Short mmCIF file of C-alpha atoms in Angstrom, two decimals:
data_model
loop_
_atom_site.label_atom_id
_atom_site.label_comp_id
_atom_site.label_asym_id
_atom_site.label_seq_id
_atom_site.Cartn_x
_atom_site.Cartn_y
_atom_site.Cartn_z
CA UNK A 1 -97.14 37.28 -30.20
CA UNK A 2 -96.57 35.87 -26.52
CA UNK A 3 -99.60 33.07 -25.90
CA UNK A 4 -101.75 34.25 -23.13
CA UNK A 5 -100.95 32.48 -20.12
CA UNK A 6 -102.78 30.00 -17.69
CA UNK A 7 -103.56 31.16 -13.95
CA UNK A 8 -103.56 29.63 -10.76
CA UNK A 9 -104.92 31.50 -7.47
CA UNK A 10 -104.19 30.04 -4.43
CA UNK A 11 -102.09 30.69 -1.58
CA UNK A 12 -101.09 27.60 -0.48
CA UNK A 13 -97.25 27.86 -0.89
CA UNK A 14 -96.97 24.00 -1.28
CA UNK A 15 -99.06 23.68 -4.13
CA UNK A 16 -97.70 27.13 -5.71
CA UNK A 17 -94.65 25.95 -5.90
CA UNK A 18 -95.59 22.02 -6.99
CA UNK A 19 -97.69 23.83 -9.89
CA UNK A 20 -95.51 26.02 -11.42
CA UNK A 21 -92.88 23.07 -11.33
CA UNK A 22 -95.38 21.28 -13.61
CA UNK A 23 -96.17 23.82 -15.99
CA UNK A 24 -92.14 24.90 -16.44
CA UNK A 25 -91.46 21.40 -16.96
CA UNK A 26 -93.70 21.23 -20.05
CA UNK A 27 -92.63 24.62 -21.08
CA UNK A 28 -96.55 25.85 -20.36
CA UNK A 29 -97.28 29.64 -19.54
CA UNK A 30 -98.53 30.06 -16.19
CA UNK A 31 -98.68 33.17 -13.83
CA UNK A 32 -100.08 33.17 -10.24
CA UNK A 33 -102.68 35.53 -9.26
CA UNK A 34 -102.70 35.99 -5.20
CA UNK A 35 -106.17 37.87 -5.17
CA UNK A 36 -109.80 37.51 -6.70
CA UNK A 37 -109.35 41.00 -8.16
CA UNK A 38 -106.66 39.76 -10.45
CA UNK A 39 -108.38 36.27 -10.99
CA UNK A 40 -111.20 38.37 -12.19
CA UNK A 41 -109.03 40.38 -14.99
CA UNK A 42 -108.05 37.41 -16.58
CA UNK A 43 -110.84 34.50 -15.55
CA UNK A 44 -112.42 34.55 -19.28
CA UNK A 45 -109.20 34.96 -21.23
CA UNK A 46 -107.01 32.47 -19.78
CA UNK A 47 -106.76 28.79 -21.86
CA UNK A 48 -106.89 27.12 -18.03
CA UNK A 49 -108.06 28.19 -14.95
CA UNK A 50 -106.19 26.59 -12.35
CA UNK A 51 -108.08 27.63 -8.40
CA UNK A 52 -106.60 25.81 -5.19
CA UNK A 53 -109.16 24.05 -2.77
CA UNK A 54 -108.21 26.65 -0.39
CA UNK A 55 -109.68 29.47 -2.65
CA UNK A 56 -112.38 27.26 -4.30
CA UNK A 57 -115.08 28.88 -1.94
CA UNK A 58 -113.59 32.63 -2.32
CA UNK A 59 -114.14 32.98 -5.96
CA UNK A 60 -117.63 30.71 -6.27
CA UNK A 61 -118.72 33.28 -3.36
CA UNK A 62 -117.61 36.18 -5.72
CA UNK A 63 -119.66 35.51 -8.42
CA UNK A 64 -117.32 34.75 -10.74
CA UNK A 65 -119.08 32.59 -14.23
CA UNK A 66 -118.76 29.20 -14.49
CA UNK A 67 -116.19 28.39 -18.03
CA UNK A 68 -114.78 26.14 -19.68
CA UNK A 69 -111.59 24.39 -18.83
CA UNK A 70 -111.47 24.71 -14.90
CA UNK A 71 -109.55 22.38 -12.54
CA UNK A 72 -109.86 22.66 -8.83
CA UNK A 73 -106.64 21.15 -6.78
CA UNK A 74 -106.06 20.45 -3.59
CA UNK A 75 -103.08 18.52 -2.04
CA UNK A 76 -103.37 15.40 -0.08
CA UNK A 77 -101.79 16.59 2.95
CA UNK A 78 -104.14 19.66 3.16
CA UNK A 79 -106.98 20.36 5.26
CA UNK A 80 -110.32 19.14 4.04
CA UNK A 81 -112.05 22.08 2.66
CA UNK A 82 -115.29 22.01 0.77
CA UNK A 83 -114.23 21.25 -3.25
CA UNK A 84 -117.33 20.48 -4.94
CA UNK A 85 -119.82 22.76 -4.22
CA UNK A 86 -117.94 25.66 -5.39
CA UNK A 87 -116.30 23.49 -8.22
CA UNK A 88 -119.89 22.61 -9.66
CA UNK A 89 -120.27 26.39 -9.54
CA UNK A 90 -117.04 27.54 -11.31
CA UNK A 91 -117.67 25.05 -14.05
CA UNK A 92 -114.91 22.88 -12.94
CA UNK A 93 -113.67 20.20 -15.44
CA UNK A 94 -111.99 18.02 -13.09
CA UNK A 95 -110.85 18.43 -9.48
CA UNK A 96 -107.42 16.41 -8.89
CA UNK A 97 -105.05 15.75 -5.89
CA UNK A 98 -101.69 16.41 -6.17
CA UNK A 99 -98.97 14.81 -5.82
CA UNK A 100 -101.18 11.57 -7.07
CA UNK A 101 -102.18 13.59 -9.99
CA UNK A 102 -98.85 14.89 -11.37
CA UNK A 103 -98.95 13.16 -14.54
CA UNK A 104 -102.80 13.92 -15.28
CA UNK A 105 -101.95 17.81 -15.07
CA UNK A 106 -98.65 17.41 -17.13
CA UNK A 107 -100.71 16.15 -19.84
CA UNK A 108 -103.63 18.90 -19.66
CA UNK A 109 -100.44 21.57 -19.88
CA UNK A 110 -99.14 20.09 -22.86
CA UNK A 111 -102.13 19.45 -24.67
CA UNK A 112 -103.11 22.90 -23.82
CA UNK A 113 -99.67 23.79 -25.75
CA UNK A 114 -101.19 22.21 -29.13
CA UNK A 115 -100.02 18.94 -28.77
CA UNK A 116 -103.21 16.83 -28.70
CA UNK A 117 -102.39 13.14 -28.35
CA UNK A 118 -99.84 11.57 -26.04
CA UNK A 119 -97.06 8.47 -27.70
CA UNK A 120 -98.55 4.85 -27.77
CA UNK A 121 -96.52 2.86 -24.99
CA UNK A 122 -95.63 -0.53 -26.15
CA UNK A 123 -94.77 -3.21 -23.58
CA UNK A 124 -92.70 -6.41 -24.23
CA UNK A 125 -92.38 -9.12 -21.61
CA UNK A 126 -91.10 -12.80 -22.00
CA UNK A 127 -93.43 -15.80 -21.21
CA UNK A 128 -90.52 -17.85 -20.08
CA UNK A 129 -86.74 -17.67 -20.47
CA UNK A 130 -84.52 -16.47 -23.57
CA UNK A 131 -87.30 -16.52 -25.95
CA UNK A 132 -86.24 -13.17 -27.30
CA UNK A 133 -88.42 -10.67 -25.81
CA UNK A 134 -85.57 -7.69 -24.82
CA UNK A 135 -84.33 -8.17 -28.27
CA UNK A 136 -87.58 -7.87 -30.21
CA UNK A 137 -88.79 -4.31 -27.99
CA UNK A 138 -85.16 -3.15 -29.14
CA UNK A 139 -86.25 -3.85 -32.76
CA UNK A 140 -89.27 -2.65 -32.40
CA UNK A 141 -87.46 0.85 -31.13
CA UNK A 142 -84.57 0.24 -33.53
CA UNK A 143 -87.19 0.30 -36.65
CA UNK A 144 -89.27 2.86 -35.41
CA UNK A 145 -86.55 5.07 -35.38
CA UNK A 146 -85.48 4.37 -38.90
CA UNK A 147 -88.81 4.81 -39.95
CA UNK A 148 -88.20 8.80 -38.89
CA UNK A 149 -90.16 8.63 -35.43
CA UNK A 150 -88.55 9.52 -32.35
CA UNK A 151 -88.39 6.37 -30.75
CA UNK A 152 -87.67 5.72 -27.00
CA UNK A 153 -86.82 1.90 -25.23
CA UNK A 154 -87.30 2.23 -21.72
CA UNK A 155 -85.32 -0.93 -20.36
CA UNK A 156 -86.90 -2.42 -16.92
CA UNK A 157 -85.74 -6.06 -17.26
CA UNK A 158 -82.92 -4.93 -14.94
CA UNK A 159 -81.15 -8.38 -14.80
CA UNK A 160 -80.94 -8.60 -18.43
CA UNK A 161 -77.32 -7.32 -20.50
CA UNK A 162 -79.01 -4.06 -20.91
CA UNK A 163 -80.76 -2.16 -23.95
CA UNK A 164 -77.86 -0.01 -24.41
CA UNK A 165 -75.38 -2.80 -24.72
CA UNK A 166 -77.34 -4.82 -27.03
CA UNK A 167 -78.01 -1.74 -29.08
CA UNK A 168 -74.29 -1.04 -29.16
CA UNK A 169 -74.24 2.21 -27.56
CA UNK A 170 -72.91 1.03 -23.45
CA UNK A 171 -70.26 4.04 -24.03
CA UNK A 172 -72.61 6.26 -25.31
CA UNK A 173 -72.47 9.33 -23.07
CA UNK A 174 -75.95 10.11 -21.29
CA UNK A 175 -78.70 9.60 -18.26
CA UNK A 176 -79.09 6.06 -16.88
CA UNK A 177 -81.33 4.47 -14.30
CA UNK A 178 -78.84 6.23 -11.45
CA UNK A 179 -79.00 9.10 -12.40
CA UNK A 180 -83.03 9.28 -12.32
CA UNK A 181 -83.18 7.71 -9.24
CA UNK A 182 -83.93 10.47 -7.29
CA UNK A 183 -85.95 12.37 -9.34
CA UNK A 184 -89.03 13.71 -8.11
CA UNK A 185 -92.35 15.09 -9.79
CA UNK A 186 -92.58 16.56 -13.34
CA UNK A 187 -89.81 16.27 -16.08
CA UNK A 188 -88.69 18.22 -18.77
CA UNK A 189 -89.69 16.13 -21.95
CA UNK A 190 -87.55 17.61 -24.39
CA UNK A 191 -84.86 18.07 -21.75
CA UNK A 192 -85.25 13.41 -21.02
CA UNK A 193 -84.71 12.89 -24.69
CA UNK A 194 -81.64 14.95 -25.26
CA UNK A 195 -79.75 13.69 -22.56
CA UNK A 196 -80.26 9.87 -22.87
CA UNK A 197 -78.28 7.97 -24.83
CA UNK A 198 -79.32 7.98 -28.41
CA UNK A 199 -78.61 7.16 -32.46
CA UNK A 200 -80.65 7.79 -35.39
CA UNK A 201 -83.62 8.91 -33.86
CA UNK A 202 -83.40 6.03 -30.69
CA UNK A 203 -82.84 7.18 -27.28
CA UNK A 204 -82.40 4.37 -24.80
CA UNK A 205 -82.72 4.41 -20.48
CA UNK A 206 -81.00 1.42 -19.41
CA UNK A 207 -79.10 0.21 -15.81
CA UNK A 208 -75.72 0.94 -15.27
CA UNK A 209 -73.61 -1.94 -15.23
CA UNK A 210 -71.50 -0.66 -12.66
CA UNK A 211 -73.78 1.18 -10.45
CA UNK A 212 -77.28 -0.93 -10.10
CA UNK A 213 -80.34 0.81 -9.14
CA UNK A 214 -84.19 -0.30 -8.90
CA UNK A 215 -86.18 2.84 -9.91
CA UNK A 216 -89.52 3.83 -7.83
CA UNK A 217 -92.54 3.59 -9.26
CA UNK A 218 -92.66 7.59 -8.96
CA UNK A 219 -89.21 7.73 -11.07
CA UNK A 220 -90.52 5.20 -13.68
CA UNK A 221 -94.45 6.95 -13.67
CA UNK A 222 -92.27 10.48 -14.11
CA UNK A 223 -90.11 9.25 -17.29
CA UNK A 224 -93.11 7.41 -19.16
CA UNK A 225 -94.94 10.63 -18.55
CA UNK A 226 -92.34 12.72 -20.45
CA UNK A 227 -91.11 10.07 -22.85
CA UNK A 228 -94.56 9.86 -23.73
CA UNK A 229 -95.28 13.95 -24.49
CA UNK A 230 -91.46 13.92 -26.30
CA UNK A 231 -91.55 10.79 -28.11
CA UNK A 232 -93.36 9.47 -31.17
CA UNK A 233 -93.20 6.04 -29.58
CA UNK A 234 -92.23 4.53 -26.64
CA UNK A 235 -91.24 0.76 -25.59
CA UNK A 236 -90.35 -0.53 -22.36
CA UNK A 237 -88.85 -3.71 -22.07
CA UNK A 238 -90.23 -5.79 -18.67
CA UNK A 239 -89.20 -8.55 -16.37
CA UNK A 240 -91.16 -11.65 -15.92
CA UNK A 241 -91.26 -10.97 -12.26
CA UNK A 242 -92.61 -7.59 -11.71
CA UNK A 243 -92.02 -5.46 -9.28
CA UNK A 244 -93.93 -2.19 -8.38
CA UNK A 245 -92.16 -0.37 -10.51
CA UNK A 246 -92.56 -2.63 -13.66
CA UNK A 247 -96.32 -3.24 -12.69
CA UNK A 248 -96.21 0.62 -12.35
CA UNK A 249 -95.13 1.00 -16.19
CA UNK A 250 -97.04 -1.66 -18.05
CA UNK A 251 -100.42 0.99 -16.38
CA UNK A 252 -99.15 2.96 -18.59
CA UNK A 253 -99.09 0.50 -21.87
CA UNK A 254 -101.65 1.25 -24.51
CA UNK A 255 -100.66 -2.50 -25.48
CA UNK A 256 -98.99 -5.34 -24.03
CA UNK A 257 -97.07 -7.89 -25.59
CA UNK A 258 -96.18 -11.52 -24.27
CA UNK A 259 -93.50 -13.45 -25.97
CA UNK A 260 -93.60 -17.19 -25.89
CA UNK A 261 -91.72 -19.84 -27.07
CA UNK A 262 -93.13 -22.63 -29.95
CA UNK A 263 -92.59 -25.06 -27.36
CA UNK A 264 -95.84 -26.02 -25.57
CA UNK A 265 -93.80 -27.02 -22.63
CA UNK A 266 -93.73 -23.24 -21.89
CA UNK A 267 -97.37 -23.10 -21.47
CA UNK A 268 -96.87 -23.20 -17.62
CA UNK A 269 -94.43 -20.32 -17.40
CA UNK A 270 -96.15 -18.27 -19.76
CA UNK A 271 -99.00 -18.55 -17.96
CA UNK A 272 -97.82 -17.17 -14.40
CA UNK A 273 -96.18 -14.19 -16.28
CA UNK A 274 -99.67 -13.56 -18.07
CA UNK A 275 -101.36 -13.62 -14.67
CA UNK A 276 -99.00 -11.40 -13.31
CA UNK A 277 -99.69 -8.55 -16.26
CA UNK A 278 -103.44 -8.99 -17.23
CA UNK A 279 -104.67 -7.42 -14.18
CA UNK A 280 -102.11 -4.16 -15.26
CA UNK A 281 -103.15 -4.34 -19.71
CA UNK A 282 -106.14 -3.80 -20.99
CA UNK A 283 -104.95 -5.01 -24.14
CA UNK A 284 -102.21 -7.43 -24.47
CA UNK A 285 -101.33 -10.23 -27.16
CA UNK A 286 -99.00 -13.30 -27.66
CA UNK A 287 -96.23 -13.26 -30.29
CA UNK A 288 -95.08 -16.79 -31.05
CA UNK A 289 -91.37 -17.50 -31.31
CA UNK A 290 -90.90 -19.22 -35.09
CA UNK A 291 -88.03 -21.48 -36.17
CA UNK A 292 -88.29 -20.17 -39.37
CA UNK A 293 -89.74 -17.54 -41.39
CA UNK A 294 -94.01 -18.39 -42.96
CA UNK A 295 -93.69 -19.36 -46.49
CA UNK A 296 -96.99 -16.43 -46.53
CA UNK A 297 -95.14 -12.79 -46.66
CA UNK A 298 -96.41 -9.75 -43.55
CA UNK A 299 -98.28 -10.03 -40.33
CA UNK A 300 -101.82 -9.16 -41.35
CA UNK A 301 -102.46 -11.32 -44.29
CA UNK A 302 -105.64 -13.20 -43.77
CA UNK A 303 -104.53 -16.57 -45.26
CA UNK A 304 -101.69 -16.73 -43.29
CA UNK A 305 -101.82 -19.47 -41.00
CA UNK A 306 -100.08 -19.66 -37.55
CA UNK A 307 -100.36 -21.94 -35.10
CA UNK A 308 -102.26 -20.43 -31.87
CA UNK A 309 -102.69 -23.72 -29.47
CA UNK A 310 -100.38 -21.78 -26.91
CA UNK A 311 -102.31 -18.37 -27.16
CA UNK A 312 -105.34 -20.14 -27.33
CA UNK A 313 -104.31 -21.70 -23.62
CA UNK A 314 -103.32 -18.42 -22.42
CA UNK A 315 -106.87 -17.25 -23.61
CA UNK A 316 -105.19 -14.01 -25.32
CA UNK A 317 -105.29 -13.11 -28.85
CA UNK A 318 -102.40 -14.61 -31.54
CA UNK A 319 -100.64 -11.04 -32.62
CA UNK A 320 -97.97 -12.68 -34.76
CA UNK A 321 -95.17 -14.90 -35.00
CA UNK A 322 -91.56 -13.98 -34.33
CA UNK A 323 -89.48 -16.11 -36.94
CA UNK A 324 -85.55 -16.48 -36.02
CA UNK A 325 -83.02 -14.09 -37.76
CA UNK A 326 -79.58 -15.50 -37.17
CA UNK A 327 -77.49 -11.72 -37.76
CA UNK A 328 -80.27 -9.81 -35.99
CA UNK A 329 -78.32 -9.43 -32.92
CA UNK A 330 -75.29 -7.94 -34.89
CA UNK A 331 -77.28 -5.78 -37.01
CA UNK A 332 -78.46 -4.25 -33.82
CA UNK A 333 -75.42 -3.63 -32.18
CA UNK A 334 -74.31 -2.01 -35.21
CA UNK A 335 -77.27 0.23 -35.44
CA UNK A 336 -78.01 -0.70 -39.11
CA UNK A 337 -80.68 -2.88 -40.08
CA UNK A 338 -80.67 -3.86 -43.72
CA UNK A 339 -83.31 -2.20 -45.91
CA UNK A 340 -86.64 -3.72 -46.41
CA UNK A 341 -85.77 -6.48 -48.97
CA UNK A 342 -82.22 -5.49 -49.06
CA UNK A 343 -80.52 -7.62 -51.95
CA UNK A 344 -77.42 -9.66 -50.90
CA UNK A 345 -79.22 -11.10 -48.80
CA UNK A 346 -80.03 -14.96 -48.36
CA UNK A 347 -83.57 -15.61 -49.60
CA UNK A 348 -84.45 -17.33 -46.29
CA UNK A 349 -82.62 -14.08 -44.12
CA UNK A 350 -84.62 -11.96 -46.20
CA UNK A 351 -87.82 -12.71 -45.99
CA UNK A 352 -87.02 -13.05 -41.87
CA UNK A 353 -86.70 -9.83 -41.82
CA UNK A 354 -89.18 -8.53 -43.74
CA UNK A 355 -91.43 -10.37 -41.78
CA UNK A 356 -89.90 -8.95 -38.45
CA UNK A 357 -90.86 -5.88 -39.88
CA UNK A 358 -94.22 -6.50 -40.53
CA UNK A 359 -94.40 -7.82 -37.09
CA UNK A 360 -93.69 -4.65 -35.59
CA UNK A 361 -95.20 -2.42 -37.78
CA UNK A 362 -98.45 -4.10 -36.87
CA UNK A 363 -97.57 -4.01 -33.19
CA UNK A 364 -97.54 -0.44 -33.43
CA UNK A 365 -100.76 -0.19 -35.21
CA UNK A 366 -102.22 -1.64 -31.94
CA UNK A 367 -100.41 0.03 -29.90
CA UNK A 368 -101.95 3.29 -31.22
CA UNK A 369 -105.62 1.79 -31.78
CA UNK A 370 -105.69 2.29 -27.52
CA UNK A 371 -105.67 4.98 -25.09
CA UNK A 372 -103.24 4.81 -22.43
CA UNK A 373 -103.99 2.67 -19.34
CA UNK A 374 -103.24 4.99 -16.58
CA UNK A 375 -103.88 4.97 -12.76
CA UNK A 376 -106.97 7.04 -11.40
CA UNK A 377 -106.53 11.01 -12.52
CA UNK A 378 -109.38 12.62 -11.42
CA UNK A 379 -109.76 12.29 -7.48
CA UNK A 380 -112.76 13.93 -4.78
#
């Protein structure tokens, strides 16, 4: 049986057209209804009512009962007409402005298709230098994927090697940063995944090497909206100098993540790049860079003791400590981490690992303890 579909009435060809672009790209059922006659047929059957500012008026004047799940939009550019009056009256949910809106109404669609919560976005930034923060979000990703989700890195430290090279797929066929550049509005989830690079479950958006680009905060607030709906996780490496675009994505992180060196000396750098990112994450958390891996087994163990003088000068909360694993880097590139306490393994390797994996198992359990940090959705 075909699902009944949503409606919009309006006839403002601008927002027609931006409308139906958003409910196509999410695969959502939506038919528009020029008149009030029609709107009437199907006003108490359809899962959303979608009614244009410039018929807001028209149907509260025609009588028509106030439901459940009614958005009034109206586009910035249009002429001011009266919205909230008539969108008390209908029973309107929410009244949005679109374009600003985009990603607010790409949600409602999909959850309206079933799907009822959105990915966890986990951001990774370094508090100073080559203390490993691009290669721990890869992890992250990397073991995410082998646990079975679908896992994808979204790689914004543009002056870094790149995700995909570290990850060992750079000649991996698929969609980089230039070839999103100019995208515009809604994406196809399903249709982002599929053509990025990806392994095993991992689907990476990195630069291209040979053709640099610096993505718009509307490209990068486009692909976390669709990696988000398509993905089971999602991880975006930053820079330590962001840009709007980068302060654009970590709105979106559920949790933030600052890496930062044992080395106290740090304390200075770390702290600009925390200042820069606090006002952006509501939640957000040092991991400590270890020389070695805790004699005390897993992240999460209340007698395990790590030291927290740096996070305690940052003011944020101690989320772990990152211990060094000297074949990490190789592993990666291959694709193939070694099984949780893999045998052949030195003792010292071993339990690296396994605590890496702890690590970012319990990064993930944050991440998905939050909702989404997102800019303003529902707009007068």
């Amino acid at each position: 049986m075909r699902p009944i579909p949503s409606f919009l009435i309006s006839r403002d060809r601008h927002l027609i057209k931006h409308v139906t672009t958003i409910a196509a790209a999410c695969g959502h059922p939506l038919v528009h209804v020029p008149t009030l006659e029609e709107a009437r047929m199907h006003w108490q059957t359809s899962p959303l009512v979608l009614v244009g500012s410039d018929q807001a008026a028209n149907c509260a004047a025609a009588g028509l009962a106030a439901r459940h799940d009614v958005i009034v939009l109206k586009r910035q550019t249009s002429r001011a007409e009266p919205v909230w009056p008539p969108a008390i009256q209908l029973g309107a949910t929410a009244v949005i402005e679109l374009p600003e809106a985009t990603g607010w109404l790409l949600d409602r669609f999909t959850r309206a298709n079933g799907h009822t919560s959105a990915a966890p976005i986990l951001g990774f930034v370094g508090g100073s230098g080559g203390v490993g923060a691009s290669q721990l979000a890869l992890t992250a990703a990397t073991i995410y994927a082998d646990g079975g989700k679908r896992a994808v890195l979204v790689d914004l430290d543009l002056q870094g090697q790149g995700a995909d090279v570290a990850a060992g797929m750079a000649h991996v066929h698929g969609w980089r940063w230039p070839a999103l550049a100019q995208c515009q509005g809604a994406l196809d989830p399903q249709r982002l995944l599929s053509e990025l690079p990806h392994r095993h479950g991992l689907h990476i958006l990195a630069p291209d090497q040979d053709s640099p680009c610096e993505p718009s905060s509307e490209n990068v607030a486009a692909i976390l909206h669709a990696a988000r709906i398509a993905a089971s996780v999602v991880v975006v490496d930053l820079p330590r100098q962001p840009d709007v675009s980068s302060a654009r994505a970590a709105q979106f992180c559920t949790a933030g993540v600052i890496v930062i060196p044992e080395d106290a000396r740090a304390i200075s750098a770390a702290q600009t790049v925390a200042s820069k990112y606090r006002p952006h994450w509501s939640h957000v958390g040092v991991v400590q860079r270890s020389g070695a891996a805790s004699a005390v087994r897993g992240w999460g163990n209340r007698n395990r003791v790590v030291p927290k003088s740096v996070a305690d000068q940052l003011g944020l909360e101690q989320w772990g400590a990152l211990p060094t694993v000297p074949k990490l880097a190789t592993w990666l590139r291959k694709g193939t981490l070694p099984p949780l306490r893999r045998a052949g393994l030195f003792p010292g390797q071993r339990r690296a690992m396994d605590e890496v994996r702890s690590l970012c198992g319990y990064l993930l359990r944050r991440a998905e303890t939050f909702a989404p940090v997102n800019a303003k959705l529902e707009v007068a």
